[in-house]
Amino acid sequence: MTSVAVKGLAEAEKWLETFSEQIAREALQAALGAAGARLERAIRAEVPSRTGVLRESVKTVIATARVNGAVRGTVGAGGGRAFYAPWVETGTTAHDIAPKAARALTIGSLLRSLLRWHARHPGARKRQFMARAFDTEGERAVDAFSAELWRQIARLRVTRGDFAGGRS
């Protein structure tokens, strides 16, 4: 997991504390959504794709903890039909494949199948599509987070009647 520092976050945090928890949480969710959308686009552009299943699995999830109300954003790929995403990202070493329940493996189509006691997988090279996307867009995603957070704070301050917008 990667952590980053956001310039001006301490000041933004002070402003968020002047609003209700619910309103502050919504502002943080919007800011995390802006950063997540930026990373999501970058990851989709980097994903190696044959069928599009892995590309479609790239998602941003914004969640709020029930216990302490902490807001957290996660951008990831995989799950469901794209269960293989970690293997594409990090690669695999050569390994044997053995049958689990049956006595032999069926390799190929039903019409032209080959029964084998085991198979040797040659391994797969790492593609690091997520790492490349973070390297190219990570800083801009942090900037998008910061810009959206300040936009939300300014909007909330205007709504509350503090002043006409911007930082102070």
Coordinates of C-alpha atoms in Angstrom, one line a residue:
M1 CA 0.0 0.0 0.0
T2 CA 1.3 3.5 -0.9
S3 CA 0.8 6.6 1.2
V4 CA 1.3 10.1 0.0
A5 CA 1.5 13.5 1.6
V6 CA -1.0 16.2 0.5
K7 CA 0.2 19.8 0.7
G8 CA -2.3 21.9 2.7
L9 CA -4.1 18.9 4.2
A10 CA -3.7 20.2 7.7
E11 CA -5.4 23.4 6.8
A12 CA -8.2 21.6 5.0
E13 CA -8.6 19.3 8.0
K14 CA -9.1 22.4 10.3
W15 CA -11.8 23.7 7.9
L16 CA -13.5 20.3 7.7
E17 CA -13.7 20.2 11.5
T18 CA -15.9 23.3 11.4
F19 CA -18.6 21.4 9.6
S20 CA -20.7 18.5 10.8
E21 CA -19.2 15.0 10.5
Q22 CA -21.7 14.0 7.7
I23 CA -20.9 17.1 5.6
A24 CA -17.1 16.7 6.1
R25 CA -17.4 13.0 5.2
E26 CA -19.2 13.8 2.0
A27 CA -16.6 16.4 1.0
L28 CA -13.8 13.8 1.6
Q29 CA -15.8 11.2 -0.4
A30 CA -16.1 13.6 -3.4
A31 CA -12.3 14.4 -3.2
L32 CA -11.4 10.7 -3.1
G33 CA -13.8 10.0 -6.0
A34 CA -12.0 12.6 -8.1
A35 CA -8.6 11.1 -7.3
G36 CA -10.0 7.6 -7.9
A37 CA -11.5 8.5 -11.2
R38 CA -8.1 9.8 -12.4
L39 CA -6.3 6.6 -11.4
E40 CA -9.0 4.4 -12.8
R41 CA -8.6 6.0 -16.2
A42 CA -4.9 5.6 -16.1
I43 CA -5.1 1.9 -15.0
R44 CA -7.6 1.2 -17.8
A45 CA -5.2 2.7 -20.3
E46 CA -2.4 0.4 -19.1
V47 CA -4.3 -2.9 -18.7
P48 CA -3.2 -5.6 -21.1
S49 CA -6.4 -6.8 -22.7
R50 CA -7.5 -9.7 -24.8
T51 CA -11.2 -9.9 -23.8
G52 CA -11.7 -6.7 -21.9
V53 CA -12.7 -8.5 -18.7
L54 CA -9.7 -7.2 -16.7
R55 CA -10.2 -3.7 -18.0
E56 CA -13.9 -3.7 -17.0
S57 CA -12.9 -4.9 -13.5
V58 CA -11.0 -1.7 -12.7
K59 CA -13.1 0.1 -10.0
T60 CA -12.9 2.8 -7.4
V61 CA -14.6 2.1 -4.1
I62 CA -15.2 4.8 -1.5
A63 CA -16.1 3.4 1.9
T64 CA -16.8 4.8 5.3
A65 CA -15.9 2.8 8.4
R66 CA -18.9 2.1 10.7
V67 CA -16.8 2.3 13.9
N68 CA -14.9 5.5 13.6
G69 CA -16.4 7.1 10.4
A70 CA -13.0 7.2 8.6
V71 CA -13.4 7.6 4.8
R72 CA -11.2 5.4 2.6
G73 CA -10.8 5.2 -1.2
T74 CA -9.4 2.1 -3.0
V75 CA -8.7 1.7 -6.7
G76 CA -8.2 -1.8 -7.8
A77 CA -8.7 -4.5 -10.5
G78 CA -9.8 -8.1 -10.3
G79 CA -12.5 -10.1 -8.7
G80 CA -15.2 -12.1 -10.3
R81 CA -14.3 -13.1 -13.8
A82 CA -11.0 -11.2 -13.5
F83 CA -9.7 -13.2 -10.6
Y84 CA -6.3 -13.4 -12.3
A85 CA -5.5 -9.7 -12.0
P86 CA -2.8 -10.1 -9.3
W87 CA -1.0 -12.7 -11.5
V88 CA -1.0 -10.3 -14.5
E89 CA 0.3 -7.5 -12.3
T90 CA 3.0 -9.4 -10.5
G91 CA 3.7 -12.3 -12.8
T92 CA 4.1 -16.0 -11.9
T93 CA 7.0 -18.4 -11.8
A94 CA 7.0 -21.7 -13.7
H95 CA 5.0 -24.3 -11.9
D96 CA 3.3 -27.7 -12.2
I97 CA -0.5 -27.9 -12.5
A98 CA -2.0 -31.1 -11.1
P99 CA -5.6 -32.2 -11.0
K100 CA -7.4 -31.7 -7.7
A101 CA -10.5 -33.9 -7.8
A102 CA -10.2 -35.8 -11.0
R103 CA -7.4 -38.3 -11.9
A104 CA -6.3 -36.3 -14.9
L105 CA -6.4 -32.8 -16.4
T106 CA -8.4 -32.1 -19.6
I107 CA -6.5 -29.6 -21.7
G108 CA -8.1 -28.1 -24.8
S109 CA -11.6 -28.2 -26.2
L110 CA -14.1 -31.0 -25.7
L111 CA -13.7 -32.1 -29.3
R112 CA -9.9 -32.2 -29.2
S113 CA -9.0 -32.7 -25.6
L114 CA -5.9 -34.2 -24.2
L115 CA -5.8 -36.0 -20.8
R116 CA -2.7 -35.6 -18.8
W117 CA -1.6 -36.4 -15.3
H118 CA -0.1 -33.0 -14.8
A119 CA 1.0 -30.0 -16.9
R120 CA 3.9 -27.6 -16.7
H121 CA 3.0 -23.9 -16.8
P122 CA 6.0 -21.8 -18.0
G123 CA 5.1 -18.8 -15.8
A124 CA 4.1 -15.4 -16.9
R125 CA 6.0 -12.1 -16.9
K126 CA 4.8 -9.3 -14.7
R127 CA 2.9 -6.6 -16.5
Q128 CA 2.7 -4.1 -13.6
F129 CA -0.2 -2.1 -15.2
M130 CA -1.3 -0.7 -11.9
A131 CA 2.2 0.3 -10.8
R132 CA 2.8 2.1 -14.1
A133 CA -0.5 3.9 -13.9
F134 CA 0.3 5.1 -10.3
D135 CA 3.8 6.2 -11.4
T136 CA 2.4 8.3 -14.3
E137 CA -0.8 9.6 -12.7
G138 CA -0.3 9.3 -8.9
E139 CA 0.8 12.8 -8.4
R140 CA -1.9 14.2 -10.6
A141 CA -4.5 12.1 -8.7
V142 CA -3.2 13.6 -5.4
D143 CA -3.6 17.1 -7.0
A144 CA -7.1 16.2 -8.1
F145 CA -7.9 15.1 -4.5
S146 CA -6.6 18.4 -3.1
A147 CA -8.4 20.6 -5.7
E148 CA -11.7 18.8 -5.2
L149 CA -11.4 18.9 -1.4
W150 CA -10.8 22.7 -1.5
R151 CA -13.6 23.1 -4.0
Q152 CA -15.9 21.3 -1.6
I153 CA -14.7 23.4 1.4
A154 CA -15.3 26.6 -0.6
R155 CA -18.8 25.5 -1.6
L156 CA -19.7 24.6 1.9
R157 CA -18.4 27.9 3.3
V158 CA -20.4 29.8 0.7
T159 CA -23.5 27.7 1.6
R160 CA -22.9 28.5 5.2
G161 CA -22.4 32.2 4.4
D162 CA -18.8 32.5 5.6
F163 CA -17.6 34.4 2.5
A164 CA -17.5 34.3 -1.3
G165 CA -15.2 31.3 -1.8
G166 CA -11.5 30.4 -2.0
R167 CA -8.9 29.8 0.7
S168 CA -8.3 32.2 3.6

